[in-house]
Coordinates of C-alpha atoms (C1' of nucleotides) in Angstrom, one line a residue:
Chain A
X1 CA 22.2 131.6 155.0
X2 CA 20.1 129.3 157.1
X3 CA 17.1 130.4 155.3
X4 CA 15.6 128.3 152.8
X5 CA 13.7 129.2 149.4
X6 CA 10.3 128.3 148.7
X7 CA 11.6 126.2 146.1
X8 CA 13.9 124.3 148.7
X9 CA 10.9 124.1 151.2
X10 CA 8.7 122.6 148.6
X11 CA 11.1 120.3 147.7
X12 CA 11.1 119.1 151.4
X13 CA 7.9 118.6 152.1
X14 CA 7.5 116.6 148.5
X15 CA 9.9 114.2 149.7
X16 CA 8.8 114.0 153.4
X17 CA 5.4 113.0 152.0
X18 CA 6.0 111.0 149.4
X19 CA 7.7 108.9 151.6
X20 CA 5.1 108.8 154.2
X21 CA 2.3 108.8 151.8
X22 CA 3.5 107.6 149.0
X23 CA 3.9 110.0 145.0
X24 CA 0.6 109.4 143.7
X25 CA -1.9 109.5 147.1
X26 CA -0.4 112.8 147.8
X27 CA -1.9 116.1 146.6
X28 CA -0.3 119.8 145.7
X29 CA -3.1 120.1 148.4
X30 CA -0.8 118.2 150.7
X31 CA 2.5 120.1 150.1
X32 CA 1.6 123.2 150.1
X33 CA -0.7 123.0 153.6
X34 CA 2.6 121.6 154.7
X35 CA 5.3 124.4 153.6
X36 CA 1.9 126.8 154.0
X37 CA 2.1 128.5 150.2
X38 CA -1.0 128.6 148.4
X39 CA -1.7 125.7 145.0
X40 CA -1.1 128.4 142.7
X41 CA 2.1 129.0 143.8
X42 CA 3.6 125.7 142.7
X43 CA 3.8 126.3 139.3
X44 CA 6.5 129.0 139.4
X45 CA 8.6 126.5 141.0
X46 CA 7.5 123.4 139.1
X47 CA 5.3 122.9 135.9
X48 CA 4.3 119.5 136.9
X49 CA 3.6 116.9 139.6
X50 CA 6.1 115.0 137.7
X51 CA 8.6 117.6 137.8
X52 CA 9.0 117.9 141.7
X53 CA 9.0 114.1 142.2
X54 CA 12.2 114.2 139.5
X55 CA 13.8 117.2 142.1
X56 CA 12.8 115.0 145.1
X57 CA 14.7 112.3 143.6
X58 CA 17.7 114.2 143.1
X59 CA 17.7 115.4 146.3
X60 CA 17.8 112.3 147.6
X61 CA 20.8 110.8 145.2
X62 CA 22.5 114.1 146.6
X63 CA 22.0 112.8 149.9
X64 CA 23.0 109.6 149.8
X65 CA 26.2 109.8 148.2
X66 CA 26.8 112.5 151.0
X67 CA 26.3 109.8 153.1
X68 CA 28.4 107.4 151.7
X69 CA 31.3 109.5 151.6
X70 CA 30.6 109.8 155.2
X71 CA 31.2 106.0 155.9
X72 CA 33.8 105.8 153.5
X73 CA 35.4 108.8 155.6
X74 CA 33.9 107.3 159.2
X75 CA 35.6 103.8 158.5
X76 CA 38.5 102.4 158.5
X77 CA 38.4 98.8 157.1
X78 CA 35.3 98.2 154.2
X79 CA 33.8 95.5 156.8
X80 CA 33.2 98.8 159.3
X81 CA 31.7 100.6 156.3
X82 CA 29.5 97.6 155.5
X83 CA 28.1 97.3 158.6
X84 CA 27.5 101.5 158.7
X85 CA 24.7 100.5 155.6
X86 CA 23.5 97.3 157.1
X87 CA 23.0 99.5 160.4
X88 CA 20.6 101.8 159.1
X89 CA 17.8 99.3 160.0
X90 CA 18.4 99.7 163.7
X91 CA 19.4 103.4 162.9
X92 CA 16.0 104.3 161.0
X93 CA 14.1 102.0 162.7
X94 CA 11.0 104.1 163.3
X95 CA 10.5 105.1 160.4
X96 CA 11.5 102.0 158.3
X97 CA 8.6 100.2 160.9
X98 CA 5.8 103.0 160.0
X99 CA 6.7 103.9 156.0
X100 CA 9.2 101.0 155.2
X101 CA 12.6 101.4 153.5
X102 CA 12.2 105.3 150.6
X103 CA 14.0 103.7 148.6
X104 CA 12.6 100.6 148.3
X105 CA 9.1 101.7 148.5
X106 CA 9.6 104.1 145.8
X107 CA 10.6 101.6 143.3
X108 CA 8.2 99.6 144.1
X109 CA 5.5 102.3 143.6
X110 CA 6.4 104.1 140.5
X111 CA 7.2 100.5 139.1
X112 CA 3.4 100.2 139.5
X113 CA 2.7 103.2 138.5
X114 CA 4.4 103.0 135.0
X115 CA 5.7 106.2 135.7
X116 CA 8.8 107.8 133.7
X117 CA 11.2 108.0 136.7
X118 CA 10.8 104.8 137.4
X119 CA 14.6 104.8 136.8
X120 CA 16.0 107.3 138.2
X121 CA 14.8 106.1 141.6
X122 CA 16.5 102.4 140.4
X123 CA 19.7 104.5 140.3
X124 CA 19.5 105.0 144.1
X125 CA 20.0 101.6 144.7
X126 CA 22.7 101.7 142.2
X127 CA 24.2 104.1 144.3
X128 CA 24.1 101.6 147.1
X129 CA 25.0 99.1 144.9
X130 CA 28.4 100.6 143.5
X131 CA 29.7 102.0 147.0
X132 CA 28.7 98.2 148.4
X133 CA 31.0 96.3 145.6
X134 CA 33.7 98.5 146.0
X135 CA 33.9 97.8 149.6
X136 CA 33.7 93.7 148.8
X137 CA 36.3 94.2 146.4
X138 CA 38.2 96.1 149.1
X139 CA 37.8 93.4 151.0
X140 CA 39.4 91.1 148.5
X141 CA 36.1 89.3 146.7
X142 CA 36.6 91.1 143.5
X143 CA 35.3 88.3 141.5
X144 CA 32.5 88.2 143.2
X145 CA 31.5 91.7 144.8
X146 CA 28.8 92.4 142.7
X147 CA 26.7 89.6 143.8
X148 CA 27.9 90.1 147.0
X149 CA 26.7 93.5 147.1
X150 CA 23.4 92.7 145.4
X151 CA 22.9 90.5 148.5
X152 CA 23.5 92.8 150.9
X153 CA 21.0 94.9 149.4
X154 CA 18.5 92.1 149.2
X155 CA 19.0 90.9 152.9
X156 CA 18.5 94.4 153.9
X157 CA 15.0 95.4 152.0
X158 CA 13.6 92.5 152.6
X159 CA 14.4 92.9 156.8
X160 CA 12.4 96.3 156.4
X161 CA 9.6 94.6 154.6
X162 CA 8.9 92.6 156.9
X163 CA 9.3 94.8 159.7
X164 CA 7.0 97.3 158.3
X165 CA 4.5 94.3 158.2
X166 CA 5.1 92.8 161.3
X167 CA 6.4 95.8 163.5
X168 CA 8.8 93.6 165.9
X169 CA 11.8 94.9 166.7
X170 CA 13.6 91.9 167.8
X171 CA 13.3 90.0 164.3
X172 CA 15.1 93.1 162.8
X173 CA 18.1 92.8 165.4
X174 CA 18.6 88.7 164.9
X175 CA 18.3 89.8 160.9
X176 CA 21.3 92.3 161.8
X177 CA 23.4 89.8 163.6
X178 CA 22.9 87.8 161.6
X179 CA 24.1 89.7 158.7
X180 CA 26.6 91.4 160.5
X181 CA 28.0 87.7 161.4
X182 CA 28.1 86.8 158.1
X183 CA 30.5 89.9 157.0
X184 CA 32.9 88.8 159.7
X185 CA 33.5 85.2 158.1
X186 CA 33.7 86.5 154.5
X187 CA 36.3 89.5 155.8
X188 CA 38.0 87.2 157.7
X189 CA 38.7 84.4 154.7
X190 CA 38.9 86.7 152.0
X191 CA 41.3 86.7 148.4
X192 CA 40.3 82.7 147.7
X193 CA 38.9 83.6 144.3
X194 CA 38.9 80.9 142.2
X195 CA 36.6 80.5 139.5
X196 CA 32.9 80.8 141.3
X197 CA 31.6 80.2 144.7
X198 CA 32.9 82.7 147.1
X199 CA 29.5 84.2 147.3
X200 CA 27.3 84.7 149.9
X201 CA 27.5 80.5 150.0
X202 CA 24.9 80.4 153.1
X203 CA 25.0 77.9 155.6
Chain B
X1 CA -21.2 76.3 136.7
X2 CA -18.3 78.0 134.6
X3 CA -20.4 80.9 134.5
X4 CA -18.6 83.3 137.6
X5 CA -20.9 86.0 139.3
X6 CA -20.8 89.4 138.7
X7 CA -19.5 89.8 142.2
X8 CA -16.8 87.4 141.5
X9 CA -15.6 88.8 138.1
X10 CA -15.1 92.5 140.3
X11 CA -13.2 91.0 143.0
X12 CA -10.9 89.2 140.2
X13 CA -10.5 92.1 138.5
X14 CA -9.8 94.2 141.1
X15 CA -7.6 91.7 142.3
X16 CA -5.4 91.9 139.4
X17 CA -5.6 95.5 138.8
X18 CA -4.5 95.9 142.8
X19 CA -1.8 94.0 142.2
X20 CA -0.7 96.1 138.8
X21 CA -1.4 99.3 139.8
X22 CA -1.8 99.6 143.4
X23 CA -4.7 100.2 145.6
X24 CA -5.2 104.0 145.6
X25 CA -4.0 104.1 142.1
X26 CA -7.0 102.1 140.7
X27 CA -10.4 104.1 140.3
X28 CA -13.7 102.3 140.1
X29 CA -13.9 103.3 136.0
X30 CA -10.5 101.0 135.6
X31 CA -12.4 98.3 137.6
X32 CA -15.8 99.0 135.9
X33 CA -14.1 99.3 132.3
X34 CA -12.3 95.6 133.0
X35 CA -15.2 94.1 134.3
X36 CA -17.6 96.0 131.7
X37 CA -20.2 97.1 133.6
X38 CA -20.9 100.5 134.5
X39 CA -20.2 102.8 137.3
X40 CA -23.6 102.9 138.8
X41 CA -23.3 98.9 139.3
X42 CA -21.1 98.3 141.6
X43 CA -22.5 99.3 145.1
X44 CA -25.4 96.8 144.5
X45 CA -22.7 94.7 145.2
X46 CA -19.8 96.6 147.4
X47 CA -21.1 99.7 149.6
X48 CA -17.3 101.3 149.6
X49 CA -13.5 101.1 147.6
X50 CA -12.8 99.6 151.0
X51 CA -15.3 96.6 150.9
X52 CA -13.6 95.7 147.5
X53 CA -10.3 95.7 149.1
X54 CA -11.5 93.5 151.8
X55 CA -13.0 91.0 149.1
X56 CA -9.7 91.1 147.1
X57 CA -7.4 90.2 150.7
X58 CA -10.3 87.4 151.6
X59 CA -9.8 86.2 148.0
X60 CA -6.2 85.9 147.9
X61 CA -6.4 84.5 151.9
X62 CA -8.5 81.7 150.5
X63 CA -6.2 81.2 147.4
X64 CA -2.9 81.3 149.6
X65 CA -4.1 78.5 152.3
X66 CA -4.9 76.5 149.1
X67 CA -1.3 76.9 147.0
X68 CA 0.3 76.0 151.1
X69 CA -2.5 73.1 151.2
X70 CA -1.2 71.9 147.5
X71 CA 2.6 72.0 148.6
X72 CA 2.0 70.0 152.0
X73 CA 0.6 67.1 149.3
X74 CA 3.0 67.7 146.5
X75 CA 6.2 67.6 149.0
X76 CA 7.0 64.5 150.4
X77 CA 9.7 66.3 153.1
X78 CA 9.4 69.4 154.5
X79 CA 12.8 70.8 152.4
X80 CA 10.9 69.6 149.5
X81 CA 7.9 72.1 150.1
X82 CA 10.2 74.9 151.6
X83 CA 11.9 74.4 148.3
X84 CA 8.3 75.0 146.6
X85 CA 7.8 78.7 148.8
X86 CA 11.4 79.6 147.3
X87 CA 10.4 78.7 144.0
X88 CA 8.0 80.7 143.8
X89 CA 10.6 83.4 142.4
X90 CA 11.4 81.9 139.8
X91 CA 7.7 80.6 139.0
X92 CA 6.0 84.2 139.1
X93 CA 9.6 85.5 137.6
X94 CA 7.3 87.4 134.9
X95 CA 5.2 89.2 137.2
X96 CA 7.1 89.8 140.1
X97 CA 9.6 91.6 137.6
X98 CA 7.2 94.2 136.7
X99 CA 4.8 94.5 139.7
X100 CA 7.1 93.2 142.6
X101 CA 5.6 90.6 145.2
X102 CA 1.7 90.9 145.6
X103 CA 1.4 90.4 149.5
X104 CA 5.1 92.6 150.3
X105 CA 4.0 95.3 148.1
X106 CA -0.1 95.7 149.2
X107 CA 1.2 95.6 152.7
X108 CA 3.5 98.1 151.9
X109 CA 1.1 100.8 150.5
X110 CA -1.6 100.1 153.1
X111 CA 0.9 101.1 155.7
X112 CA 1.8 104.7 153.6
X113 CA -1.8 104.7 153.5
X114 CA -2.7 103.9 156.9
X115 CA -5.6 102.1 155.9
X116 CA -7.7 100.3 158.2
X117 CA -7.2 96.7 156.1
X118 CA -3.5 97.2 156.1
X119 CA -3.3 93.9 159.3
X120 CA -5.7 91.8 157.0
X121 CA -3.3 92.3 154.2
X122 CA -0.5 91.3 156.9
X123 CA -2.5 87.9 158.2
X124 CA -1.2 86.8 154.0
X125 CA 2.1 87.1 155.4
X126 CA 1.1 85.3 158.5
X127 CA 0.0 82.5 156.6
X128 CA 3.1 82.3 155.3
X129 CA 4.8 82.5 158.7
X130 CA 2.9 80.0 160.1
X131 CA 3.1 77.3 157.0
X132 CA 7.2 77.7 156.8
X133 CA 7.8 77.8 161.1
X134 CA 5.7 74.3 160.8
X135 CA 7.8 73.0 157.9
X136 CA 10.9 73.8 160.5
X137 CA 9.6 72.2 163.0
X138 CA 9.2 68.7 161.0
X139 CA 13.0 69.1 159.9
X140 CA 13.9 69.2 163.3
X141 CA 14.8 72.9 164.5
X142 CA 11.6 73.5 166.7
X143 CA 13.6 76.1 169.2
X144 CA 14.3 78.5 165.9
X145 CA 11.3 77.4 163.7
X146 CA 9.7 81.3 163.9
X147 CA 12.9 83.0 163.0
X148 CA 13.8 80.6 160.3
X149 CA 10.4 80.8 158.8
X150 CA 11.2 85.1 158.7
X151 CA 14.2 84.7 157.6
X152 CA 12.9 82.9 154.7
X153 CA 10.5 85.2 154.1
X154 CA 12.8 88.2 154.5
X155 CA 15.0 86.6 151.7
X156 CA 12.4 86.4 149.6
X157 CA 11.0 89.2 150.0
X158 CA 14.4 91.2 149.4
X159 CA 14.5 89.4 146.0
X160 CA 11.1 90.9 144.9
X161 CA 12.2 94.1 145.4
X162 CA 15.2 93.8 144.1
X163 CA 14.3 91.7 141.0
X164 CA 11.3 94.3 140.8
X165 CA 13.9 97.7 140.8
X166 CA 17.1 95.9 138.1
X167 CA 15.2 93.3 136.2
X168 CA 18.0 90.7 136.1
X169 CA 17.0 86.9 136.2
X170 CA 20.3 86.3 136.5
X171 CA 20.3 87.5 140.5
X172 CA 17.1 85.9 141.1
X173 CA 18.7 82.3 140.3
X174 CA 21.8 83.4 142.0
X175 CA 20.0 84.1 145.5
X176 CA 17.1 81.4 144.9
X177 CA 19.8 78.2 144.4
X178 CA 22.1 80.0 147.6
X179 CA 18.7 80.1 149.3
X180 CA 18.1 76.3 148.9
X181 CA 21.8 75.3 149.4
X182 CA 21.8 77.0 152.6
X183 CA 18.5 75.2 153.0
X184 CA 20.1 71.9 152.2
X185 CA 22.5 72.1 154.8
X186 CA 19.9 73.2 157.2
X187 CA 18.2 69.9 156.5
X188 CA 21.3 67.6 156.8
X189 CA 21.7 68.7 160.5
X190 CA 19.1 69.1 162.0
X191 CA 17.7 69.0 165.6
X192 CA 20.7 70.6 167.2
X193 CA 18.6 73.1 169.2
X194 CA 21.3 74.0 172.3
X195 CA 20.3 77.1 173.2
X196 CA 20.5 79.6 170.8
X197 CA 21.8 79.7 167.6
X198 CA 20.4 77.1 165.3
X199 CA 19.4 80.3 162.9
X200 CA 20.6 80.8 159.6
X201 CA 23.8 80.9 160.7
X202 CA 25.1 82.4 158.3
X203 CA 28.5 82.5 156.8
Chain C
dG1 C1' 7.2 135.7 143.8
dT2 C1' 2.8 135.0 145.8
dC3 C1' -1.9 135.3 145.6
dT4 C1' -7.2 134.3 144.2
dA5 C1' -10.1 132.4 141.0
dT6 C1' -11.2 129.0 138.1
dA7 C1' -11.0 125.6 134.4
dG8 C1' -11.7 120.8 133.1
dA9 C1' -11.3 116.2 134.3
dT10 C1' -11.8 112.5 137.6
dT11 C1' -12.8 110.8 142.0
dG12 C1' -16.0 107.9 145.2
dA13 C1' -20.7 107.6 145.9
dT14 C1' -26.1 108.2 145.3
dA15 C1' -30.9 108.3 143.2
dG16 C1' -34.1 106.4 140.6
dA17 C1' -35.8 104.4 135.9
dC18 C1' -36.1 99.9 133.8
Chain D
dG1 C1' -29.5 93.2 138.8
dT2 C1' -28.1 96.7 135.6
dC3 C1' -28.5 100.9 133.7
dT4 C1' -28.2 106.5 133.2
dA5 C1' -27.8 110.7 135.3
dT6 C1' -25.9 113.2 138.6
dC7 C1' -23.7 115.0 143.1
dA8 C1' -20.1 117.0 145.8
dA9 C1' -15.4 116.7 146.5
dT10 C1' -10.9 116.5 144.8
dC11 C1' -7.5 116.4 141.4
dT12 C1' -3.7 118.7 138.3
dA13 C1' -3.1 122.7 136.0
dT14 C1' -3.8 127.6 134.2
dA15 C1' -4.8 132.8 134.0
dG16 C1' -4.2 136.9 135.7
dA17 C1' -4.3 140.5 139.6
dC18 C1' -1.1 142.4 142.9

DNA sequence: GTCTATAGATTGATAGAC
DNA sequence: GTCTATCAATCTATAGAC
C-alpha cells in the first residue's frame, strides 16, 4: 500500500530534479543515485530520457487538478479560491526563491530547448488558466474572464521571477497585497459588462 | 574598423546562442561551428565555458546601460521613457515569443544551476531596477519609487513568460496598453507620498 | 526486475605543430 | 592566432547475465 514501485520512485526523483536542476542538465546519472537503482535499470521503466520527462509531466497535471479541486472544495466564494492560487507565492516561497515557479521554468526551458513536449507543459498553465476563468466568470466578469485570468497568471510568474532573482521576501508580500487588493475591487463591482473594459483596468 | 575580433565574434555568438538555447544547453562545437573556427581555438581566448558566460553578461551589461542611456535622451518625461521599458514587449514581440525574455530567463537557469555568475546575470535586472526607481522619482513618487520600479518589472516579466508558454500577441497588447494606462494615471497624480500606499494601487 | 558491462557519441579542456 | 589530434569524463542508450 504505502509502498511505491521503482517506476513511481523514478518518476519522483525525475520531477524533483528537473525542477531543481532543470530537464536537460540532469543525468540518468542523477536519478538513479537519487532513487539508488543502477543506469541500466531505467530502460525497463522508460526507453528514453524523453519518455520520463512526458510521465513527470503528467504527474504533475495529475497533481494540479488535485489541487484545484481542493480549492474549489476549500472555498466558498471564487474570490477565496482566487486568492488560494495567488497564495502559493507565500505558500512555496522557499522553493519558488531557490528554483523559481516548475511550471514556469519548465516552459521556459523546453521552449529553448525545442523539445517535443514543449506543449504539454503549456497545458499546465492551461490548467491554471481554465480553473482561473471559471472562477472570474463566477464572479460575474464573464466577458472578460479570460483576460482576467491570463493576468492573474501573468502577475503571478512574473512575482516569482523576480523573487528568484532578487531573493527578498518583502517585495513578494506587497506583490500579494497588492494583487489580493485588486480581486477585492473587481469582486466587489462585478456583472457591469458592457462591451470591453472591465479588465484588469489598473490604476 | 568594421572588421570585429575573433574574441568579439565568440562572445556575439555565444550571446545569441545563450539566449536560444540556454547556457548548459550550448556546447563549445555549436559556438565554434557559428563562429567557424575550430574547437582547439577558443581557450587562446577564454580559459573556461564559464569565462564565455562572463563575457556574454559584461556584453549585454554594457549594451543594456546604453539602450537605458538612449531612452533618458529619446524621452522627454519620465512616462515617456517608462513607456519605452514597456515597449519593449511589443518591440522584441518575435523573439521573446520563441525564447522568452533574455535577462528573466538566463537568471533563471543560473539559479537551477547554481552557478557562480548567476548575481552578475542579476546586476542586468538591477540595471533595470535602478533606471525605472529613478524615472519614479522624477514623476514624483519618491517614497514608492523601488516598489514601483519591481512592479514594473514583475509585469513585464510575467508577460514574457506568458507570451513565451501561449504565443498570443493578442495578450501581450492587452497587458502592455493596461500597463501604460495604469501608468498614465500614475503620472497625472503624482507626489502624493503620505505614508504608505502610493503603489500600484491596484484596482 | 535488477544488475554489470559496454557501446558510441559528445562534453569541456589540453598539447603541440604551423 | 589558428589549426589538428587527443585526453578523460560524461552522456544516452543497449546487450545480456542473473
Amino acid at each position: 500500500m504505502g509502498e511505491k514501485s521503482t517506476r513511481e520512485r523514478i518518476v519522483d526523483a525525475a520531477d524533483r530534479l528537473f525542477y531543481e536542476r532543470g530537464y536537460e542538465p540532469t543525468s540518468f546519472a542523477d536519478i538513479a543515485n537519487a532513487v539508488e537503482i543502477s543506469r541500466g535499470n531505467f530502460y525497463h521503466h522508460f526507453k528514453s530520457k524523453d519518455d520520463i520527462l512526458h510521465a513527470v509531466i503528467e504527474l504533475r497535471l495529475e497533481k494540479t487538478r488535485g489541487m484545484l479541486e481542493a480549492w474549489e472544495r476549500q472555498g466558498a466564494r471564487p474570490e477565496e479560491r482566487i486568492r488560494s492560487f495567488i497564495r502559493i507565492l507565500i505558500t512555496n516561497e522557499a522553493l519558488i526563491r531557490q528554483y523559481g515557479c516548475p511550471v514556469g521554468t519548465l516552459c521556459t526551458e523546453l521552449a529553448k530547448l525545442g523539445h517535443a513536449s514543449r506543449a504539454e507543459a503549456s497545458a499546465l498553465f492551461t490548467l491554471f488558466r481554465t480553473w482561473l476563468r471559471r472562477q472570474f466568470e463566477l464572479l460575474g466578469h464573464e466577458a472578460d474572464a479570460d483576460p482576467l485570468a491570463l493576468h492573474v497568471l501573468a502577475r503571478s510568474q512574473g512575482v516569482a521571477v523576480l523573487f528568484n532573482a532578487f531573493g527578498d521576501p518583502c517585495f513578494v508580500r506587497q506583490e500579494v497585497d497588492q494583487i489580493c487588493t485588486w480581486l477585492s475591487s473587481l469582486a466587489a463591482r462585478p456583472r457591469r459588462s458592457r462591451k470591453s473594459q472591465e479588465r484588469p483596468s489598473s490604476t
